[in-house]
PDB file of C-alpha atoms in Angstrom:
ATOM      1  CA  MET A 148      99.414  51.642 129.375  1.00  0.00           C
ATOM      2  CA  GLY A 149      99.934  52.139 125.749  1.00  0.00           C
ATOM      3  CA  PRO A 150      97.205  52.004 123.174  1.00  0.00           C
ATOM      4  CA  VAL A 151      96.860  48.670 120.920  1.00  0.00           C
ATOM      5  CA  ILE A 152      96.830  48.960 117.061  1.00  0.00           C
ATOM      6  CA  VAL A 153      95.498  46.393 114.910  1.00  0.00           C
ATOM      7  CA  SER A 154      94.522  47.077 110.729  1.00  0.00           C
ATOM      8  CA  ILE A 155      92.929  44.837 108.540  1.00  0.00           C
ATOM      9  CA  ASP A 156      92.715  45.441 104.466  1.00  0.00           C
ATOM     10  CA  VAL A 157      89.209  45.002 103.049  1.00  0.00           C
ATOM     11  CA  PRO A 158      87.988  45.645  99.646  1.00  0.00           C
ATOM     12  CA  GLN A 159      85.429  47.825 100.199  1.00  0.00           C
ATOM     13  CA  PRO A 160      86.089  51.861  99.665  1.00  0.00           C
ATOM     14  CA  PRO A 161      86.035  54.114 103.076  1.00  0.00           C
ATOM     15  CA  GLU A 162      82.499  55.297 102.875  1.00  0.00           C
ATOM     16  CA  GLN A 163      80.727  51.750 102.377  1.00  0.00           C
ATOM     17  CA  VAL A 164      83.053  51.009 105.684  1.00  0.00           C
ATOM     18  CA  CYS A 165      82.406  54.208 107.488  1.00  0.00           C
ATOM     19  CA  GLY A 166      78.771  53.868 106.780  1.00  0.00           C
ATOM     20  CA  PHE A 167      78.698  50.322 108.270  1.00  0.00           C
ATOM     21  CA  LEU A 168      80.529  51.054 111.859  1.00  0.00           C
ATOM     22  CA  ASP A 169      78.830  54.187 112.296  1.00  0.00           C
ATOM     23  CA  VAL A 170      75.171  51.983 113.012  1.00  0.00           C
ATOM     24  CA  MET A 171      75.922  51.228 116.298  1.00  0.00           C
ATOM     25  CA  ALA A 172      73.829  47.909 116.491  1.00  0.00           C
ATOM     26  CA  HIS A 173      76.633  46.423 113.489  1.00  0.00           C
ATOM     27  CA  HIS A 174      79.134  46.510 116.217  1.00  0.00           C
ATOM     28  CA  GLU A 175      76.885  43.337 117.706  1.00  0.00           C
ATOM     29  CA  ARG A 176      78.023  41.226 114.530  1.00  0.00           C
ATOM     30  CA  PHE A 177      81.358  41.452 114.500  1.00  0.00           C
ATOM     31  CA  THR A 178      82.298  41.741 118.622  1.00  0.00           C
ATOM     32  CA  ASP A 179      79.849  39.608 119.663  1.00  0.00           C
ATOM     33  CA  HIS A 180      82.096  36.544 120.618  1.00  0.00           C
ATOM     34  CA  ARG A 181      83.498  39.015 123.453  1.00  0.00           C
ATOM     35  CA  PRO A 182      80.859  40.974 124.820  1.00  0.00           C
ATOM     36  CA  THR A 183      77.261  39.760 125.452  1.00  0.00           C
ATOM     37  CA  GLY A 184      73.655  41.275 126.178  1.00  0.00           C
ATOM     38  CA  TRP A 185      74.060  44.214 123.896  1.00  0.00           C
ATOM     39  CA  ARG A 186      71.394  47.218 125.199  1.00  0.00           C
ATOM     40  CA  TYR A 187      71.242  50.367 122.801  1.00  0.00           C
ATOM     41  CA  SER A 188      69.906  53.783 123.361  1.00  0.00           C
ATOM     42  CA  GLY A 189      70.606  56.645 121.530  1.00  0.00           C
ATOM     43  CA  PRO A 190      70.490  57.864 118.177  1.00  0.00           C
ATOM     44  CA  GLU A 191      71.098  54.658 115.597  1.00  0.00           C
ATOM     45  CA  ARG A 192      74.136  56.364 114.116  1.00  0.00           C
ATOM     46  CA  GLY A 193      76.566  59.141 114.434  1.00  0.00           C
ATOM     47  CA  THR A 194      77.434  60.815 117.747  1.00  0.00           C
ATOM     48  CA  GLY A 195      75.997  59.893 120.828  1.00  0.00           C
ATOM     49  CA  SER A 196      74.631  56.467 119.454  1.00  0.00           C
ATOM     50  CA  ARG A 197      75.429  54.048 122.389  1.00  0.00           C
ATOM     51  CA  ALA A 198      75.391  50.365 123.899  1.00  0.00           C
ATOM     52  CA  THR A 199      75.910  49.128 127.254  1.00  0.00           C
ATOM     53  CA  VAL A 200      77.284  45.126 126.789  1.00  0.00           C
ATOM     54  CA  THR A 201      77.925  42.566 129.856  1.00  0.00           C
ATOM     55  CA  ALA A 202      82.014  41.828 129.017  1.00  0.00           C
ATOM     56  CA  ARG A 203      84.439  39.218 130.858  1.00  0.00           C
ATOM     57  CA  LEU A 204      87.207  41.570 131.707  1.00  0.00           C
ATOM     58  CA  GLY A 205      89.862  40.330 134.208  1.00  0.00           C
ATOM     59  CA  GLY A 206      87.709  37.263 135.302  1.00  0.00           C
ATOM     60  CA  THR A 207      84.771  39.688 136.312  1.00  0.00           C
ATOM     61  CA  ARG A 208      81.549  40.230 134.657  1.00  0.00           C
ATOM     62  CA  THR A 209      81.284  43.888 134.603  1.00  0.00           C
ATOM     63  CA  ASP A 210      78.696  46.745 132.453  1.00  0.00           C
ATOM     64  CA  VAL A 211      81.021  48.638 129.432  1.00  0.00           C
ATOM     65  CA  THR A 212      79.664  51.838 128.177  1.00  0.00           C
ATOM     66  CA  ILE A 213      80.320  52.136 124.770  1.00  0.00           C
ATOM     67  CA  GLU A 214      79.647  55.833 123.068  1.00  0.00           C
ATOM     68  CA  VAL A 215      80.350  57.556 119.777  1.00  0.00           C
ATOM     69  CA  VAL A 216      82.156  60.823 121.118  1.00  0.00           C
ATOM     70  CA  GLU A 217      83.347  61.811 117.486  1.00  0.00           C
ATOM     71  CA  ALA A 218      82.831  60.742 113.661  1.00  0.00           C
ATOM     72  CA  GLU A 219      83.993  62.521 110.721  1.00  0.00           C
ATOM     73  CA  PRO A 220      82.570  60.217 108.075  1.00  0.00           C
ATOM     74  CA  PRO A 221      84.077  58.107 106.056  1.00  0.00           C
ATOM     75  CA  ARG A 222      87.527  58.889 107.873  1.00  0.00           C
ATOM     76  CA  ARG A 223      87.364  58.405 111.577  1.00  0.00           C
ATOM     77  CA  ILE A 224      85.147  56.930 114.894  1.00  0.00           C
ATOM     78  CA  VAL A 225      86.132  57.731 118.059  1.00  0.00           C
ATOM     79  CA  GLU A 226      84.107  55.243 120.869  1.00  0.00           C
ATOM     80  CA  ARG A 227      84.088  55.993 124.617  1.00  0.00           C
ATOM     81  CA  ASN A 228      84.199  53.042 126.591  1.00  0.00           C
ATOM     82  CA  VAL A 229      83.472  53.315 130.320  1.00  0.00           C
ATOM     83  CA  SER A 230      83.563  49.918 132.711  1.00  0.00           C
ATOM     84  CA  ALA A 231      84.827  49.003 136.073  1.00  0.00           C
ATOM     85  CA  ALA A 232      82.244  51.330 137.651  1.00  0.00           C
ATOM     86  CA  GLY A 233      84.094  54.530 135.786  1.00  0.00           C
ATOM     87  CA  ARG A 234      87.721  53.277 136.748  1.00  0.00           C
ATOM     88  CA  ARG A 235      88.186  51.809 133.584  1.00  0.00           C
ATOM     89  CA  LEU A 236      88.090  54.486 130.858  1.00  0.00           C
ATOM     90  CA  SER A 237      89.481  53.457 127.407  1.00  0.00           C
ATOM     91  CA  HIS A 238      88.575  55.411 123.388  1.00  0.00           C
ATOM     92  CA  GLY A 239      88.549  53.315 120.704  1.00  0.00           C
ATOM     93  CA  THR A 240      89.394  54.692 117.102  1.00  0.00           C
ATOM     94  CA  TYR A 241      88.873  53.883 114.170  1.00  0.00           C
ATOM     95  CA  THR A 242      90.527  55.380 110.816  1.00  0.00           C
ATOM     96  CA  ILE A 243      89.893  54.101 107.809  1.00  0.00           C
ATOM     97  CA  GLU A 244      91.663  54.741 104.684  1.00  0.00           C
ATOM     98  CA  PRO A 245      91.625  54.488 100.785  1.00  0.00           C
ATOM     99  CA  LEU A 246      94.638  52.180  99.696  1.00  0.00           C
ATOM    100  CA  PRO A 247      96.027  53.116  95.695  1.00  0.00           C
ATOM    101  CA  ALA A 248      94.263  50.252  94.789  1.00  0.00           C
ATOM    102  CA  GLY A 249      90.965  50.318  95.707  1.00  0.00           C
ATOM    103  CA  GLY A 250      89.549  49.304  98.813  1.00  0.00           C
ATOM    104  CA  SER A 251      90.328  50.814 102.080  1.00  0.00           C
ATOM    105  CA  ARG A 252      92.905  50.026 105.539  1.00  0.00           C
ATOM    106  CA  VAL A 253      90.417  50.032 108.469  1.00  0.00           C
ATOM    107  CA  SER A 254      92.581  50.431 111.475  1.00  0.00           C
ATOM    108  CA  PHE A 255      91.225  50.637 115.522  1.00  0.00           C
ATOM    109  CA  THR A 256      93.511  52.007 118.347  1.00  0.00           C
ATOM    110  CA  TYR A 257      92.461  50.578 121.947  1.00  0.00           C
ATOM    111  CA  GLY A 258      93.592  52.968 124.175  1.00  0.00           C
ATOM    112  CA  TRP A 259      93.307  53.276 128.023  1.00  0.00           C
ATOM    113  CA  VAL A 260      92.548  56.919 129.708  1.00  0.00           C
ATOM    114  CA  ARG A 261      92.246  55.588 133.128  1.00  0.00           C
ATOM    115  CA  ALA A 262      92.505  51.319 134.296  1.00  0.00           C
ATOM    116  CA  PRO A 263      92.104  50.001 137.751  1.00  0.00           C
ATOM    117  CA  LEU A 264      95.153  49.184 139.385  1.00  0.00           C
ATOM    118  CA  ALA A 265      94.765  45.471 138.221  1.00  0.00           C
ATOM    119  CA  ASP A 266      95.258  46.146 135.030  1.00  0.00           C
ATOM    120  CA  ARG A 267      98.437  48.107 135.242  1.00  0.00           C
ATOM    121  CA  LEU A 268      99.933  45.887 137.177  1.00  0.00           C
ATOM    122  CA  ALA A 269      98.927  43.237 134.385  1.00  0.00           C
ATOM    123  CA  ALA A 270      99.810  45.797 131.761  1.00  0.00           C
ATOM    124  CA  PRO A 271     101.666  43.041 129.270  1.00  0.00           C
ATOM    125  CA  VAL A 272      99.074  39.999 129.726  1.00  0.00           C
ATOM    126  CA  VAL A 273      96.096  42.519 129.155  1.00  0.00           C
ATOM    127  CA  ARG A 274      97.785  44.727 126.367  1.00  0.00           C
ATOM    128  CA  ALA A 275      98.010  40.545 124.685  1.00  0.00           C
ATOM    129  CA  THR A 276      95.211  39.513 125.313  1.00  0.00           C
ATOM    130  CA  THR A 277      93.485  43.040 123.717  1.00  0.00           C
ATOM    131  CA  ARG A 278      95.131  42.513 120.985  1.00  0.00           C
ATOM    132  CA  ARG A 279      94.492  39.090 120.077  1.00  0.00           C
ATOM    133  CA  ALA A 280      90.684  39.951 120.566  1.00  0.00           C
ATOM    134  CA  ASN A 281      90.781  43.110 118.701  1.00  0.00           C
ATOM    135  CA  ARG A 282      92.776  40.949 115.618  1.00  0.00           C
ATOM    136  CA  THR A 283      89.843  38.431 115.737  1.00  0.00           C
ATOM    137  CA  VAL A 284      87.103  41.928 115.662  1.00  0.00           C
ATOM    138  CA  MET A 285      89.116  43.189 112.597  1.00  0.00           C
ATOM    139  CA  ARG A 286      88.983  39.701 111.037  1.00  0.00           C
ATOM    140  CA  ARG A 287      85.171  39.324 111.764  1.00  0.00           C
ATOM    141  CA  LEU A 288      84.364  42.885 110.856  1.00  0.00           C
ATOM    142  CA  ALA A 289      86.053  42.067 106.872  1.00  0.00           C
ATOM    143  CA  ALA A 290      83.707  39.325 107.045  1.00  0.00           C
ATOM    144  CA  GLU A 291      80.722  41.156 108.215  1.00  0.00           C
ATOM    145  CA  LEU A 292      81.372  43.478 105.835  1.00  0.00           C
ATOM    146  CA  ALA A 293      81.519  41.032 102.893  1.00  0.00           C
ATOM    147  CA  ARG A 294      78.276  40.078 103.611  1.00  0.00           C
ATOM    148  CA  HIS A 295      76.404  43.148 104.175  1.00  0.00           C
ATOM    149  CA  GLY A 296      76.925  44.198 100.689  1.00  0.00           C
ATOM    150  CA  PRO A 297      77.083  47.771  99.509  1.00  0.00           C
ATOM    151  CA  LEU A 298      75.765  49.841 101.371  1.00  0.00           C
ATOM    152  CA  PRO A 299      72.596  52.507  99.390  1.00  0.00           C
ATOM    153  CA  ASP A 300      73.687  56.325  98.441  1.00  0.00           C
ATOM    154  CA  PRO A 301      71.247  57.770 101.011  1.00  0.00           C
ATOM    155  CA  ASP A 302      70.985  60.659  98.761  1.00  0.00           C
ATOM    156  CA  ALA A 303      69.858  58.761  95.892  1.00  0.00           C
ATOM    157  CA  PRO A 304      66.494  58.624  95.507  1.00  0.00           C
ATOM    158  CA  ALA A 305      64.077  55.954  96.015  1.00  0.00           C
ATOM    159  CA  ARG A 306      63.659  53.196  93.312  1.00  0.00           C
ATOM    160  CA  PRO A 307      59.724  52.712  92.646  1.00  0.00           C
ATOM    161  CA  GLU A 308      58.386  49.210  92.602  1.00  0.00           C
ATOM    162  CA  GLU A 309      58.638  47.728  89.268  1.00  0.00           C
ATOM    163  CA  PRO A 310      55.202  46.321  87.729  1.00  0.00           C
ATOM    164  CA  ALA A 311      55.794  42.757  87.591  1.00  0.00           C
ATOM    165  CA  PRO A 312      55.426  41.101  83.663  1.00  0.00           C
ATOM    166  CA  PRO A 313      52.316  39.943  82.395  1.00  0.00           C
ATOM    167  CA  GLY A 314      51.697  36.663  83.551  1.00  0.00           C
ATOM    168  CA  ALA A 315      53.945  37.035  85.920  1.00  0.00           C
ATOM    169  CA  ARG A 316      54.011  34.359  88.945  1.00  0.00           C
ATOM    170  CA  SER A 317      53.759  35.321  92.552  1.00  0.00           C
ATOM    171  CA  ARG A 318      55.934  33.591  95.359  1.00  0.00           C
ATOM    172  CA  SER A 319      52.794  31.055  95.875  1.00  0.00           C
ATOM    173  CA  GLY A 320      52.386  30.187  92.294  1.00  0.00           C
ATOM    174  CA  ARG A 321      49.373  31.778  91.376  1.00  0.00           C
ATOM    175  CA  ALA A 322      49.433  34.774  89.150  1.00  0.00           C
ATOM    176  CA  GLY A 323      48.492  38.456  90.616  1.00  0.00           C
ATOM    177  CA  ALA A 324      48.795  37.130  94.266  1.00  0.00           C
ATOM    178  CA  PRO A 325      50.344  38.491  96.325  1.00  0.00           C
ATOM    179  CA  ALA A 326      53.677  37.051  98.236  1.00  0.00           C
ATOM    180  CA  PRO A 327      53.161  34.397 101.140  1.00  0.00           C
ATOM    181  CA  PHE A 328      55.666  36.860 103.408  1.00  0.00           C
ATOM    182  CA  PRO A 329      56.708  40.370 103.367  1.00  0.00           C
ATOM    183  CA  PRO A 330      60.000  41.240 101.336  1.00  0.00           C
ATOM    184  CA  ALA A 331      63.090  42.255 103.250  1.00  0.00           C
ATOM    185  CA  THR A 332      63.006  45.888 105.015  1.00  0.00           C
ATOM    186  CA  ALA A 333      67.008  46.237 105.145  1.00  0.00           C
ATOM    187  CA  ALA A 334      67.695  48.683 102.493  1.00  0.00           C
ATOM    188  CA  ASP A 335      70.917  46.258 101.452  1.00  0.00           C
ATOM    189  CA  GLY A 336      67.504  43.156 101.014  1.00  0.00           C
ATOM    190  CA  THR A 337      68.765  40.896 103.494  1.00  0.00           C
ATOM    191  CA  GLY A 338      66.548  41.234 106.263  1.00  0.00           C
ATOM    192  CA  PRO A 339      64.996  43.747 108.818  1.00  0.00           C
ATOM    193  CA  ARG A 340      66.695  46.601 109.764  1.00  0.00           C
ATOM    194  CA  PRO A 341      68.616  45.482 112.931  1.00  0.00           C
ATOM    195  CA  ARG A 342      67.586  48.080 116.125  1.00  0.00           C
TER     196      ARG A 342
END
């Protein structure tokens, strides 16, 4: 079966897009409308990071293992997908290209290496369904990138905490009292890091 290719333009630079896509747990945020039950293994990011999900394919539920097999930041990430007890093998490739006016074009190519007979017999329907689903994924990716905000530079030195100005009040309203809840722990300030 021929590959299915979808693309979207986003305002974020390639480094930010790739930094977001490089973390396997982030994929759940923009693809959770299809696969469920995300389970992670391997490193958090990069080659070897892995997720096993439950997906409905061809009317049946099956486990799909997604593993990053190549990473060329900030331009390319290749995932290998194995399902149907190994009878379905495919690759998903994210290609991130800078746009002349700024931002990035994110393309996702889904290509089958091996497919069960039922998939091959229904190839036009399988490809159309995959294209429609992957277009939705790309729109959701763009929304998540906008919500995620800029990623910190991992090579930048950590910023020291600034002392509160004299007379400043905490969230509890008392001068010098500790906040009633801990600050966010994610580098972008949006909450705990996903695992």
